[in-house]
Amino acid sequence: MKTNRAVRTPGGLSVRLDVRALTVVVLLLLAALTAGVVLIGTGDFPISAADVLRTLAGEGDAGQEFIVTELRLPRVLVGLLVGASLGLGGALFQSISRNPLGSPDVLGLLGQGATAGALTVIVLFGGTANQVALGALAGGLVTGTAIYLLAWKRGVHGYRLVLVGIGVSAIVTAVNGYLLTKSDIVDAARAVVWMTGSLDGRDWDQVWPLLALSAVLLPLVLANSRALGMMEMGDDVSYALGVRVERVRLLLMLSAVLLTASATAAAGPVSFVALTAPQLARRLTRSPGPNLAASLCMGAALLVTADWVSQRAFGAEQLPVGVVTGVLGGVYLLWLLVTERRAGRI
């Protein structure tokens, strides 16, 4: 089935449109928004989807207005923004490294680097929630910078980036273990809760920084998506096509680090979303290239759906969303390994 169509703009330019990829993006976006509306209506005081939409339009009663806009909407918006940031960041890392394992989870940026920054603030300084978030952001940025510099050798190449990331992750994991042993019982319990990854208690203070950062980085990343697609063909081909490879790679890696570190700062290390969202998006679109928009929407849909599962699937006991994504991601990895083995690729 042919999915590419050439569309001619009023200025005479011819643009090739992938109909299937565009359809997948639209459907994933609708799925993420629908899951968000359902999640807003979920809780001790259930609200129907129709009443949620009516309240968001400013036509609900005072009680619904308070529950929706003050208590539940910020949590859902944080979930959507965190999921979108992780999906987009994971797609960037996997495309730059040209390796499906080249995600923030494996490289240590999400689970270990940001965690080291947060643990340092919690254990050594007893910082507030906002200070812990800043520490996580700083930890992710420092870890990302270290990985990039250590992986540099006449450029940054995929397997070297992954191997260096695994090594740095192991070192930072040891540092995190040391920090936990040095903490008292109260700080250790607080650190373990943060390390699980959760959307509980998230409010507008987490929404606005994520929204502002996304508004800056999303246009920047999408503007370089064509160059990123060319880079997947190899550096030599990209240079021949006029792409400033190292400049684009550095810019997009910095954007990916900022996206994943800010998401981790807002919700803790929510695992496997950055790893699985780009791969699921690629399988749905069946399109080559980084699939940035599809990965972004897939990440948002995955995280909000996982948060709904964490609230509804286990009765009165609500699980942190990081536990649900970890289980689902582990199952996905096992399925991927089995299918790859049957196909003779591993």
GROMACS .gro file of C-alpha atoms in nm:
model
  346
    1MET     CA    1   0.000   0.000   0.000
    2LYS     CA    2   0.141   0.335  -0.101
    3THR     CA    3   0.147   0.583   0.189
    4ASN     CA    4   0.365   0.864   0.051
    5ARG     CA    5   0.204   1.147  -0.142
    6ALA     CA    6   0.357   1.452  -0.305
    7VAL     CA    7   0.181   1.773  -0.202
    8ARG     CA    8   0.247   2.096  -0.389
    9THR     CA    9   0.238   2.414  -0.182
   10PRO     CA   10   0.108   2.751  -0.314
   11GLY     CA   11   0.468   2.867  -0.350
   12GLY     CA   12   0.543   2.587  -0.595
   13LEU     CA   13   0.736   2.366  -0.352
   14SER     CA   14   0.672   1.992  -0.361
   15VAL     CA   15   0.650   1.823  -0.018
   16ARG     CA   16   0.633   1.446   0.024
   17LEU     CA   17   0.376   1.351   0.288
   18ASP     CA   18   0.373   1.015   0.465
   19VAL     CA   19   0.000   0.958   0.511
   20ARG     CA   20   0.039   0.657   0.740
   21ALA     CA   21   0.285   0.835   0.972
   22LEU     CA   22   0.060   1.142   0.988
   23THR     CA   23  -0.242   0.924   1.067
   24VAL     CA   24  -0.051   0.747   1.345
   25VAL     CA   25   0.055   1.079   1.498
   26VAL     CA   26  -0.302   1.210   1.497
   27LEU     CA   27  -0.441   0.888   1.647
   28LEU     CA   28  -0.172   0.876   1.918
   29LEU     CA   29  -0.237   1.240   2.005
   30LEU     CA   30  -0.609   1.171   2.035
   31ALA     CA   31  -0.535   0.864   2.247
   32ALA     CA   32  -0.312   1.066   2.482
   33LEU     CA   33  -0.573   1.340   2.522
   34THR     CA   34  -0.855   1.088   2.571
   35ALA     CA   35  -0.654   0.902   2.834
   36GLY     CA   36  -0.587   1.238   3.002
   37VAL     CA   37  -0.960   1.319   3.021
   38VAL     CA   38  -1.035   0.972   3.164
   39LEU     CA   39  -0.754   1.011   3.418
   40ILE     CA   40  -0.887   1.350   3.532
   41GLY     CA   41  -1.220   1.182   3.605
   42THR     CA   42  -1.058   0.900   3.803
   43GLY     CA   43  -1.026   0.913   4.180
   44ASP     CA   44  -1.214   0.900   4.509
   45PHE     CA   45  -1.465   1.144   4.360
   46PRO     CA   46  -1.536   1.006   4.008
   47ILE     CA   47  -1.630   1.253   3.736
   48SER     CA   48  -1.766   1.150   3.397
   49ALA     CA   49  -1.573   1.240   3.083
   50ALA     CA   50  -1.857   1.470   2.974
   51ASP     CA   51  -1.845   1.657   3.306
   52VAL     CA   52  -1.465   1.681   3.284
   53LEU     CA   53  -1.489   1.841   2.940
   54ARG     CA   54  -1.767   2.071   3.059
   55THR     CA   55  -1.557   2.178   3.359
   56LEU     CA   56  -1.250   2.239   3.143
   57ALA     CA   57  -1.469   2.462   2.927
   58GLY     CA   58  -1.560   2.665   3.240
   59GLU     CA   59  -1.914   2.533   3.282
   60GLY     CA   60  -1.872   2.302   3.584
   61ASP     CA   61  -1.989   2.366   3.940
   62ALA     CA   62  -1.758   2.495   4.213
   63GLY     CA   63  -1.671   2.148   4.346
   64GLN     CA   64  -1.589   2.006   4.005
   65GLU     CA   65  -1.392   2.319   3.919
   66PHE     CA   66  -1.170   2.275   4.225
   67ILE     CA   67  -1.117   1.900   4.179
   68VAL     CA   68  -1.046   1.922   3.807
   69THR     CA   69  -0.840   2.238   3.770
   70GLU     CA   70  -0.657   2.246   4.102
   71LEU     CA   71  -0.610   1.881   4.199
   72ARG     CA   72  -0.613   1.658   3.891
   73LEU     CA   73  -0.541   1.866   3.581
   74PRO     CA   74  -0.183   1.960   3.687
   75ARG     CA   75  -0.099   1.593   3.751
   76VAL     CA   76  -0.230   1.492   3.408
   77LEU     CA   77  -0.048   1.778   3.234
   78VAL     CA   78   0.277   1.681   3.407
   79GLY     CA   79   0.219   1.322   3.294
   80LEU     CA   80   0.160   1.428   2.934
   81LEU     CA   81   0.463   1.658   2.928
   82VAL     CA   82   0.693   1.409   3.101
   83GLY     CA   83   0.584   1.127   2.869
   84ALA     CA   84   0.626   1.346   2.561
   85SER     CA   85   0.970   1.462   2.676
   86LEU     CA   86   1.087   1.106   2.745
   87GLY     CA   87   0.950   0.978   2.414
   88LEU     CA   88   1.115   1.258   2.217
   89GLY     CA   89   1.442   1.236   2.411
   90GLY     CA   90   1.455   0.860   2.362
   91ALA     CA   91   1.395   0.897   1.988
   92LEU     CA   92   1.680   1.148   1.963
   93PHE     CA   93   1.925   0.926   2.151
   94GLN     CA   94   1.834   0.615   1.952
   95SER     CA   95   1.860   0.801   1.623
   96ILE     CA   96   2.192   0.967   1.709
   97SER     CA   97   2.345   0.641   1.830
   98ARG     CA   98   2.173   0.440   1.551
   99ASN     CA   99   2.104   0.179   1.819
  100PRO     CA  100   1.765   0.083   1.973
  101LEU     CA  101   1.939   0.046   2.311
  102GLY     CA  102   2.077   0.398   2.295
  103SER     CA  103   1.815   0.538   2.530
  104PRO     CA  104   1.850   0.748   2.847
  105ASP     CA  105   1.762   0.440   3.057
  106VAL     CA  106   2.057   0.241   2.926
  107LEU     CA  107   2.299   0.534   2.910
  108GLY     CA  108   2.236   0.619   3.275
  109LEU     CA  109   2.104   0.971   3.223
  110LEU     CA  110   1.752   0.905   3.347
  111GLY     CA  111   1.789   0.642   3.618
  112GLN     CA  112   2.136   0.718   3.751
  113GLY     CA  113   2.268   1.062   3.657
  114ALA     CA  114   1.956   1.254   3.758
  115THR     CA  115   1.916   1.029   4.062
  116ALA     CA  116   2.271   1.112   4.174
  117GLY     CA  117   2.190   1.483   4.164
  118ALA     CA  118   1.866   1.433   4.356
  119LEU     CA  119   2.030   1.208   4.617
  120THR     CA  120   2.310   1.458   4.671
  121VAL     CA  121   2.055   1.728   4.753
  122ILE     CA  122   1.845   1.498   4.974
  123VAL     CA  123   2.125   1.325   5.165
  124LEU     CA  124   2.391   1.595   5.195
  125PHE     CA  125   2.178   1.909   5.211
  126GLY     CA  126   1.827   1.799   5.311
  127GLY     CA  127   1.686   2.011   5.030
  128THR     CA  128   1.326   2.099   4.955
  129ALA     CA  129   1.125   1.943   4.671
  130ASN     CA  130   1.221   2.225   4.432
  131GLN     CA  131   1.587   2.192   4.525
  132VAL     CA  132   1.571   1.816   4.467
  133ALA     CA  133   1.426   1.880   4.120
  134LEU     CA  134   1.708   2.123   4.041
  135GLY     CA  135   1.961   1.872   4.169
  136ALA     CA  136   1.816   1.603   3.942
  137LEU     CA  137   1.831   1.839   3.645
  138ALA     CA  138   2.194   1.925   3.722
  139GLY     CA  139   2.284   1.558   3.769
  140GLY     CA  140   2.138   1.468   3.431
  141LEU     CA  141   2.321   1.752   3.257
  142VAL     CA  142   2.656   1.668   3.419
  143THR     CA  143   2.620   1.299   3.334
  144GLY     CA  144   2.522   1.377   2.976
  145THR     CA  145   2.820   1.607   2.935
  146ALA     CA  146   3.056   1.345   3.077
  147ILE     CA  147   2.924   1.075   2.843
  148TYR     CA  148   2.957   1.302   2.539
  149LEU     CA  149   3.315   1.406   2.624
  150LEU     CA  150   3.427   1.051   2.704
  151ALA     CA  151   3.268   0.917   2.387
  152TRP     CA  152   3.433   1.181   2.169
  153LYS     CA  153   3.701   1.058   1.931
  154ARG     CA  154   3.696   1.247   1.602
  155GLY     CA  155   3.321   1.265   1.654
  156VAL     CA  156   3.069   1.067   1.858
  157HIS     CA  157   2.967   0.730   1.716
  158GLY     CA  158   2.680   0.504   1.814
  159TYR     CA  159   2.839   0.200   1.977
  160ARG     CA  160   3.102   0.407   2.157
  161LEU     CA  161   2.826   0.629   2.296
  162VAL     CA  162   2.630   0.328   2.425
  163LEU     CA  163   2.935   0.157   2.576
  164VAL     CA  164   3.056   0.474   2.748
  165GLY     CA  165   2.704   0.536   2.875
  166ILE     CA  166   2.685   0.188   3.027
  167GLY     CA  167   3.022   0.241   3.195
  168VAL     CA  168   2.928   0.582   3.335
  169SER     CA  169   2.595   0.438   3.452
  170ALA     CA  170   2.775   0.168   3.649
  171ILE     CA  171   2.999   0.426   3.818
  172VAL     CA  172   2.710   0.656   3.906
  173THR     CA  173   2.508   0.359   4.037
  174ALA     CA  174   2.789   0.289   4.283
  175VAL     CA  175   2.790   0.655   4.391
  176ASN     CA  176   2.414   0.641   4.447
  177GLY     CA  177   2.452   0.328   4.659
  178TYR     CA  178   2.717   0.503   4.869
  179LEU     CA  179   2.493   0.807   4.920
  180LEU     CA  180   2.208   0.585   5.038
  181THR     CA  181   2.433   0.410   5.292
  182LYS     CA  182   2.541   0.750   5.430
  183SER     CA  183   2.184   0.877   5.475
  184ASP     CA  184   1.965   0.846   5.784
  185ILE     CA  185   1.642   0.648   5.776
  186VAL     CA  186   1.422   0.948   5.697
  187ASP     CA  187   1.632   1.071   5.406
  188ALA     CA  188   1.676   0.715   5.276
  189ALA     CA  189   1.298   0.660   5.274
  190ARG     CA  190   1.245   0.994   5.098
  191ALA     CA  191   1.511   0.907   4.841
  192VAL     CA  192   1.365   0.563   4.767
  193VAL     CA  193   1.020   0.715   4.712
  194TRP     CA  194   1.165   0.968   4.468
  195MET     CA  195   1.367   0.699   4.287
  196THR     CA  196   1.052   0.497   4.216
  197GLY     CA  197   0.906   0.764   3.986
  198SER     CA  198   0.562   0.901   4.062
  199LEU     CA  199   0.311   1.170   3.962
  200ASP     CA  200   0.154   1.193   4.308
  201GLY     CA  201   0.129   1.546   4.443
  202ARG     CA  202   0.233   1.714   4.120
  203ASP     CA  203   0.091   2.064   4.077
  204TRP     CA  204   0.124   2.374   3.862
  205ASP     CA  205   0.477   2.439   3.994
  206GLN     CA  206   0.595   2.142   3.785
  207VAL     CA  207   0.376   2.221   3.483
  208TRP     CA  208   0.507   2.565   3.391
  209PRO     CA  209   0.883   2.486   3.376
  210LEU     CA  210   0.816   2.175   3.166
  211LEU     CA  211   0.583   2.368   2.936
  212ALA     CA  212   0.833   2.652   2.889
  213LEU     CA  213   1.122   2.415   2.816
  214SER     CA  214   0.911   2.216   2.570
  215ALA     CA  215   0.805   2.535   2.392
  216VAL     CA  216   1.173   2.617   2.333
  217LEU     CA  217   1.313   2.271   2.255
  218LEU     CA  218   1.033   2.120   2.046
  219PRO     CA  219   1.060   2.368   1.753
  220LEU     CA  220   1.441   2.345   1.771
  221VAL     CA  221   1.437   1.965   1.750
  222LEU     CA  222   1.176   1.947   1.474
  223ALA     CA  223   1.367   2.206   1.271
  224ASN     CA  224   1.665   1.968   1.267
  225SER     CA  225   1.466   1.648   1.207
  226ARG     CA  226   1.557   1.636   0.836
  227ALA     CA  227   1.928   1.660   0.915
  228LEU     CA  228   1.887   1.391   1.182
  229GLY     CA  229   1.726   1.160   0.926
  230MET     CA  230   2.022   1.212   0.694
  231MET     CA  231   2.266   1.137   0.976
  232GLU     CA  232   2.112   0.791   1.017
  233MET     CA  233   2.266   0.708   0.677
  234GLY     CA  234   2.615   0.770   0.816
  235ASP     CA  235   2.841   1.069   0.873
  236ASP     CA  236   3.010   1.055   0.532
  237VAL     CA  237   2.679   1.064   0.346
  238SER     CA  238   2.555   1.343   0.573
  239TYR     CA  239   2.864   1.554   0.511
  240ALA     CA  240   2.821   1.501   0.136
  241LEU     CA  241   2.460   1.624   0.164
  242GLY     CA  242   2.571   1.941   0.340
  243VAL     CA  243   2.483   1.851   0.700
  244ARG     CA  244   2.708   1.994   0.972
  245VAL     CA  245   2.712   1.661   1.151
  246GLU     CA  246   2.888   1.737   1.479
  247ARG     CA  247   2.708   2.067   1.524
  248VAL     CA  248   2.367   1.905   1.471
  249ARG     CA  249   2.461   1.605   1.687
  250LEU     CA  250   2.576   1.825   1.975
  251LEU     CA  251   2.266   2.045   1.953
  252LEU     CA  252   2.026   1.749   1.947
  253MET     CA  253   2.209   1.560   2.221
  254LEU     CA  254   2.192   1.867   2.443
  255SER     CA  255   1.820   1.894   2.367
  256ALA     CA  256   1.769   1.525   2.447
  257VAL     CA  257   1.958   1.556   2.776
  258LEU     CA  258   1.753   1.861   2.876
  259LEU     CA  259   1.427   1.688   2.787
  260THR     CA  260   1.500   1.370   2.981
  261ALA     CA  261   1.662   1.548   3.277
  262SER     CA  262   1.373   1.793   3.315
  263ALA     CA  263   1.121   1.509   3.290
  264THR     CA  264   1.309   1.316   3.559
  265ALA     CA  265   1.330   1.626   3.777
  266ALA     CA  266   0.951   1.664   3.756
  267ALA     CA  267   0.842   1.304   3.811
  268GLY     CA  268   1.144   1.103   3.920
  269PRO     CA  269   1.313   0.834   3.706
  270VAL     CA  270   1.014   0.685   3.520
  271SER     CA  271   1.178   0.393   3.346
  272PHE     CA  272   1.138   0.241   2.999
  273VAL     CA  273   0.918   0.511   2.841
  274ALA     CA  274   1.217   0.662   2.660
  275LEU     CA  275   1.326   0.314   2.550
  276THR     CA  276   0.994   0.172   2.428
  277ALA     CA  277   0.804   0.474   2.291
  278PRO     CA  278   1.031   0.531   1.985
  279GLN     CA  279   1.033   0.161   1.899
  280LEU     CA  280   0.656   0.126   1.925
  281ALA     CA  281   0.610   0.443   1.720
  282ARG     CA  282   0.843   0.313   1.448
  283ARG     CA  283   0.650  -0.014   1.430
  284LEU     CA  284   0.319   0.169   1.395
  285THR     CA  285   0.434   0.418   1.130
  286ARG     CA  286   0.650   0.162   0.943
  287SER     CA  287   0.851   0.462   0.838
  288PRO     CA  288   1.230   0.507   0.834
  289GLY     CA  289   1.387   0.798   1.011
  290PRO     CA  290   1.364   0.919   1.370
  291ASN     CA  291   0.979   0.944   1.386
  292LEU     CA  292   1.006   1.229   1.635
  293ALA     CA  293   0.641   1.342   1.638
  294ALA     CA  294   0.510   0.986   1.667
  295SER     CA  295   0.754   0.908   1.950
  296LEU     CA  296   0.651   1.223   2.136
  297CYS     CA  297   0.280   1.135   2.117
  298MET     CA  298   0.346   0.769   2.199
  299GLY     CA  299   0.542   0.866   2.512
  300ALA     CA  300   0.260   1.093   2.632
  301ALA     CA  301  -0.004   0.825   2.569
  302LEU     CA  302   0.205   0.554   2.739
  303LEU     CA  303   0.273   0.749   3.057
  304VAL     CA  304  -0.083   0.877   3.109
  305THR     CA  305  -0.224   0.529   3.041
  306ALA     CA  306   0.027   0.376   3.285
  307ASP     CA  307  -0.077   0.631   3.548
  308TRP     CA  308  -0.442   0.532   3.501
  309VAL     CA  309  -0.345   0.165   3.538
  310SER     CA  310  -0.150   0.245   3.855
  311GLN     CA  311  -0.463   0.399   4.007
  312ARG     CA  312  -0.728   0.151   3.891
  313ALA     CA  313  -0.576  -0.192   3.835
  314PHE     CA  314  -0.476  -0.267   4.195
  315GLY     CA  315  -0.785  -0.169   4.391
  316ALA     CA  316  -0.734   0.066   4.684
  317GLU     CA  317  -0.354   0.031   4.666
  318GLN     CA  318  -0.215   0.283   4.418
  319LEU     CA  319   0.125   0.207   4.271
  320PRO     CA  320   0.376   0.470   4.159
  321VAL     CA  321   0.364   0.507   3.783
  322GLY     CA  322   0.734   0.414   3.761
  323VAL     CA  323   0.652   0.063   3.887
  324VAL     CA  324   0.391   0.014   3.612
  325THR     CA  325   0.616   0.143   3.333
  326GLY     CA  326   0.899  -0.075   3.463
  327VAL     CA  327   0.685  -0.389   3.448
  328LEU     CA  328   0.541  -0.306   3.106
  329GLY     CA  329   0.883  -0.211   2.971
  330GLY     CA  330   1.039  -0.532   3.099
  331VAL     CA  331   0.767  -0.739   2.931
  332TYR     CA  332   0.821  -0.545   2.608
  333LEU     CA  333   1.196  -0.608   2.617
  334LEU     CA  334   1.144  -0.981   2.668
  335TRP     CA  335   0.900  -0.989   2.375
  336LEU     CA  336   1.146  -0.796   2.160
  337LEU     CA  337   1.430  -1.034   2.242
  338VAL     CA  338   1.214  -1.338   2.158
  339THR     CA  339   1.099  -1.195   1.825
  340GLU     CA  340   1.450  -1.084   1.731
  341ARG     CA  341   1.586  -1.431   1.814
  342ARG     CA  342   1.317  -1.600   1.604
  343ALA     CA  343   1.404  -1.369   1.319
  344GLY     CA  344   1.770  -1.476   1.349
  345ARG     CA  345   1.899  -1.126   1.426
  346ILE     CA  346   2.042  -1.218   1.765
   0.00000   0.00000   0.00000
